[in-house]
GROMACS .gro file of N, CA and C in nm:
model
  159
    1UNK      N    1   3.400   3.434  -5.175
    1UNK     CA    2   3.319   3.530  -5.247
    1UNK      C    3   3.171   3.517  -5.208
    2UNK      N    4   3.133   3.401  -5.181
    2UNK     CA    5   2.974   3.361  -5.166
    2UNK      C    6   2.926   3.440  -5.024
    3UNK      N    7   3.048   3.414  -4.967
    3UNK     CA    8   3.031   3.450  -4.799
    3UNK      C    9   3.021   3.631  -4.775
    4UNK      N   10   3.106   3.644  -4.837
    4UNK     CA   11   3.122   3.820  -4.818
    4UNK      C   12   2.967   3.910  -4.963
    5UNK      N   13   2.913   3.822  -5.054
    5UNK     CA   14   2.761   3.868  -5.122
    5UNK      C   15   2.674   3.810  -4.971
    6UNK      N   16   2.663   3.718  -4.885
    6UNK     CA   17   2.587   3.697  -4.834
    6UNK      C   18   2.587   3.787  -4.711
    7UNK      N   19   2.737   3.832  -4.644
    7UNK     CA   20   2.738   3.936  -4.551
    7UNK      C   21   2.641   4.077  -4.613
    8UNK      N   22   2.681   4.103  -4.747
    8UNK     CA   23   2.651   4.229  -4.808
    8UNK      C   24   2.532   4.229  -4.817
    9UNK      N   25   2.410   4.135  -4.849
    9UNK     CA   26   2.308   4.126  -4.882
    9UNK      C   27   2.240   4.083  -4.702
   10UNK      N   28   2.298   4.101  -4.586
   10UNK     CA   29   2.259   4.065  -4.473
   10UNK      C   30   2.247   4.210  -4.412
   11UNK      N   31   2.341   4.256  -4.416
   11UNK     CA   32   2.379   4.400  -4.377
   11UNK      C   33   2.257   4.551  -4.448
   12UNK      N   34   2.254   4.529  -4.621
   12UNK     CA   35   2.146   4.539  -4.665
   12UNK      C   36   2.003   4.557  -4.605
   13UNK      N   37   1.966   4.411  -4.589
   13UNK     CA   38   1.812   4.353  -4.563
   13UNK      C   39   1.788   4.381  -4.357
   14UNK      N   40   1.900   4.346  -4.305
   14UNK     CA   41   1.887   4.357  -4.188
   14UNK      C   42   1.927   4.479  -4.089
   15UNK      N   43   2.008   4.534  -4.125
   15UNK     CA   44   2.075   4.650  -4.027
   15UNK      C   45   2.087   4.772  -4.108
   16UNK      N   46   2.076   4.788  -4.240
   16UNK     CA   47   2.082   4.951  -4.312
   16UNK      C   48   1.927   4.957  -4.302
   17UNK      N   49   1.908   5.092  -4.221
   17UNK     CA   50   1.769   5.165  -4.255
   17UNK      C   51   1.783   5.242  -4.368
   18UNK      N   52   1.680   5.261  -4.454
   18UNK     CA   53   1.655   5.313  -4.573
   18UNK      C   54   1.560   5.424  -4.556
   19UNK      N   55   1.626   5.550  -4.614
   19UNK     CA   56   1.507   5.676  -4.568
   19UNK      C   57   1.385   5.648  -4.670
   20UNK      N   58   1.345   5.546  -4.776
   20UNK     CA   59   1.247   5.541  -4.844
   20UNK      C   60   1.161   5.483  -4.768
   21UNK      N   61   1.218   5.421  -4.693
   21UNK     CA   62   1.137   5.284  -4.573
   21UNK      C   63   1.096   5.376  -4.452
   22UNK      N   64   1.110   5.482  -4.460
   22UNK     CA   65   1.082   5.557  -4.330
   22UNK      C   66   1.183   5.527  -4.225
   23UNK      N   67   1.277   5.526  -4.291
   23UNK     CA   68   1.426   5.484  -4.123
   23UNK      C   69   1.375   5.374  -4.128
   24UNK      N   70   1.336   5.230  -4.163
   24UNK     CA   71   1.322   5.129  -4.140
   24UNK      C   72   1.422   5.038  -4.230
   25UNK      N   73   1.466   4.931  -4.205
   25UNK     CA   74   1.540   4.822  -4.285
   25UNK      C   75   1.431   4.797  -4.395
   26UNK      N   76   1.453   4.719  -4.423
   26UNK     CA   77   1.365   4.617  -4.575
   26UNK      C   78   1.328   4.522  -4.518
   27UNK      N   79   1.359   4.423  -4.434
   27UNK     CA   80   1.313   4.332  -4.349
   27UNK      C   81   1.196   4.409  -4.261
   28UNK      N   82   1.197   4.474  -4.170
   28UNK     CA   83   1.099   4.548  -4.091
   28UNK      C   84   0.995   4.619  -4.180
   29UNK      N   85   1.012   4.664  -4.273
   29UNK     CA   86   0.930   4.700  -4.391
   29UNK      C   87   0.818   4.612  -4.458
   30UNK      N   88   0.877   4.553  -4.499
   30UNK     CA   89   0.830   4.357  -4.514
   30UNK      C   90   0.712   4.345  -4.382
   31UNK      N   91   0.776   4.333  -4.286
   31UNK     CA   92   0.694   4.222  -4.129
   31UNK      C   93   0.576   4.305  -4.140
   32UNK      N   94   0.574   4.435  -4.130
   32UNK     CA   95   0.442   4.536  -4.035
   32UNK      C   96   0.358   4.488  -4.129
   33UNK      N   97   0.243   4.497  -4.052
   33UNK     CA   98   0.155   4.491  -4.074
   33UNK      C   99   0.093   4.593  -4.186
   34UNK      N  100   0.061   4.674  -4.166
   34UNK     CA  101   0.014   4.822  -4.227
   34UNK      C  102   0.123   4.873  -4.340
   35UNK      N  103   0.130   4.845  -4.470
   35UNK     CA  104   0.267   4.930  -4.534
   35UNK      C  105   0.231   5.044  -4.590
   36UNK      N  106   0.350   5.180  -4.522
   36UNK     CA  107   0.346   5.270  -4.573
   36UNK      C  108   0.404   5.295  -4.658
   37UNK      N  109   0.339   5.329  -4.741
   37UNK     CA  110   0.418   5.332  -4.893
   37UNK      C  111   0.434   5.526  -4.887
   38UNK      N  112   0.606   5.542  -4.911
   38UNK     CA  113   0.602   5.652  -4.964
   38UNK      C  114   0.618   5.701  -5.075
   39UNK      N  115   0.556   5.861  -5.124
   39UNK     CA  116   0.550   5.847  -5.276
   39UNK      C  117   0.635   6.008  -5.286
   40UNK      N  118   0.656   5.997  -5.448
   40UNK     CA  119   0.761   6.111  -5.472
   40UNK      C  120   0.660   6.213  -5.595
   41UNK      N  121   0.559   6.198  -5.551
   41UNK     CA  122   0.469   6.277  -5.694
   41UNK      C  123   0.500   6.471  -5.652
   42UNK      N  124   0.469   6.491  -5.793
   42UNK     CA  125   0.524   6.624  -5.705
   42UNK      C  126   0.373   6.661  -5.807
   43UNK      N  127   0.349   6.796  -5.697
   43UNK     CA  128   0.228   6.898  -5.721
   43UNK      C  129   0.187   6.854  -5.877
   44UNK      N  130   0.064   6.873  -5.894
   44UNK     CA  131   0.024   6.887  -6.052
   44UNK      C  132   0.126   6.737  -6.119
   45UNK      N  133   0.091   6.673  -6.062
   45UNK     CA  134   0.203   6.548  -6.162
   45UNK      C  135   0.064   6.447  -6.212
   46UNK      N  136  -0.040   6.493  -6.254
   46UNK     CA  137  -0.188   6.453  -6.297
   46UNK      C  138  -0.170   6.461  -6.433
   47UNK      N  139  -0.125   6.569  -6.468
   47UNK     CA  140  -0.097   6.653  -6.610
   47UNK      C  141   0.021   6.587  -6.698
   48UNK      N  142  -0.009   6.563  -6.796
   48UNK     CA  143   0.084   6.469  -6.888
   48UNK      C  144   0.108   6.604  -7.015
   49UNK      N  145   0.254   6.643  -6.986
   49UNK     CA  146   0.300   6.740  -7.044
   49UNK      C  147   0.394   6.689  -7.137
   50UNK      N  148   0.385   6.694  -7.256
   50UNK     CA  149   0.505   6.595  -7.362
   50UNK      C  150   0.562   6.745  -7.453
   51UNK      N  151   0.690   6.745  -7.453
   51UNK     CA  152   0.738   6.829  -7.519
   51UNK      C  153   0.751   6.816  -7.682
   52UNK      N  154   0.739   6.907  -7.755
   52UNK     CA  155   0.756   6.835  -7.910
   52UNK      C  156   0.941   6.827  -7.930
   53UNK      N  157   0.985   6.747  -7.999
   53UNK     CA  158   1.119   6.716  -8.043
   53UNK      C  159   1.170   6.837  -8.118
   0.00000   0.00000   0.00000
């Protein structure tokens, strides 16, 4: 069991690119130098709109 969480968590960190990472792994994400952080704000998301109940 230990062996096949440690494959899963290898496979993860090392060889799945992640489209949040820009096509990059999590490991390569990590190393660079420069991190680009991507963000999900959408237009007008400044505005704090609370609906009444």
């Amino acid at each position: 069991m230990k062996q096949i969480i440690k494959e899963t968590v290898d496979v993860y960190n090392e060889k799945r690119p992640h489209l949040s990472n820009l096509m990059l792994t999590p490991n390569q994400m990590h190393q660079q130098n420069k991190l680009i952080m991507k963000t999900y704000k959408t237009k007008n998301s400044t505005k704090k709109v609370f609906d009444a109940v």
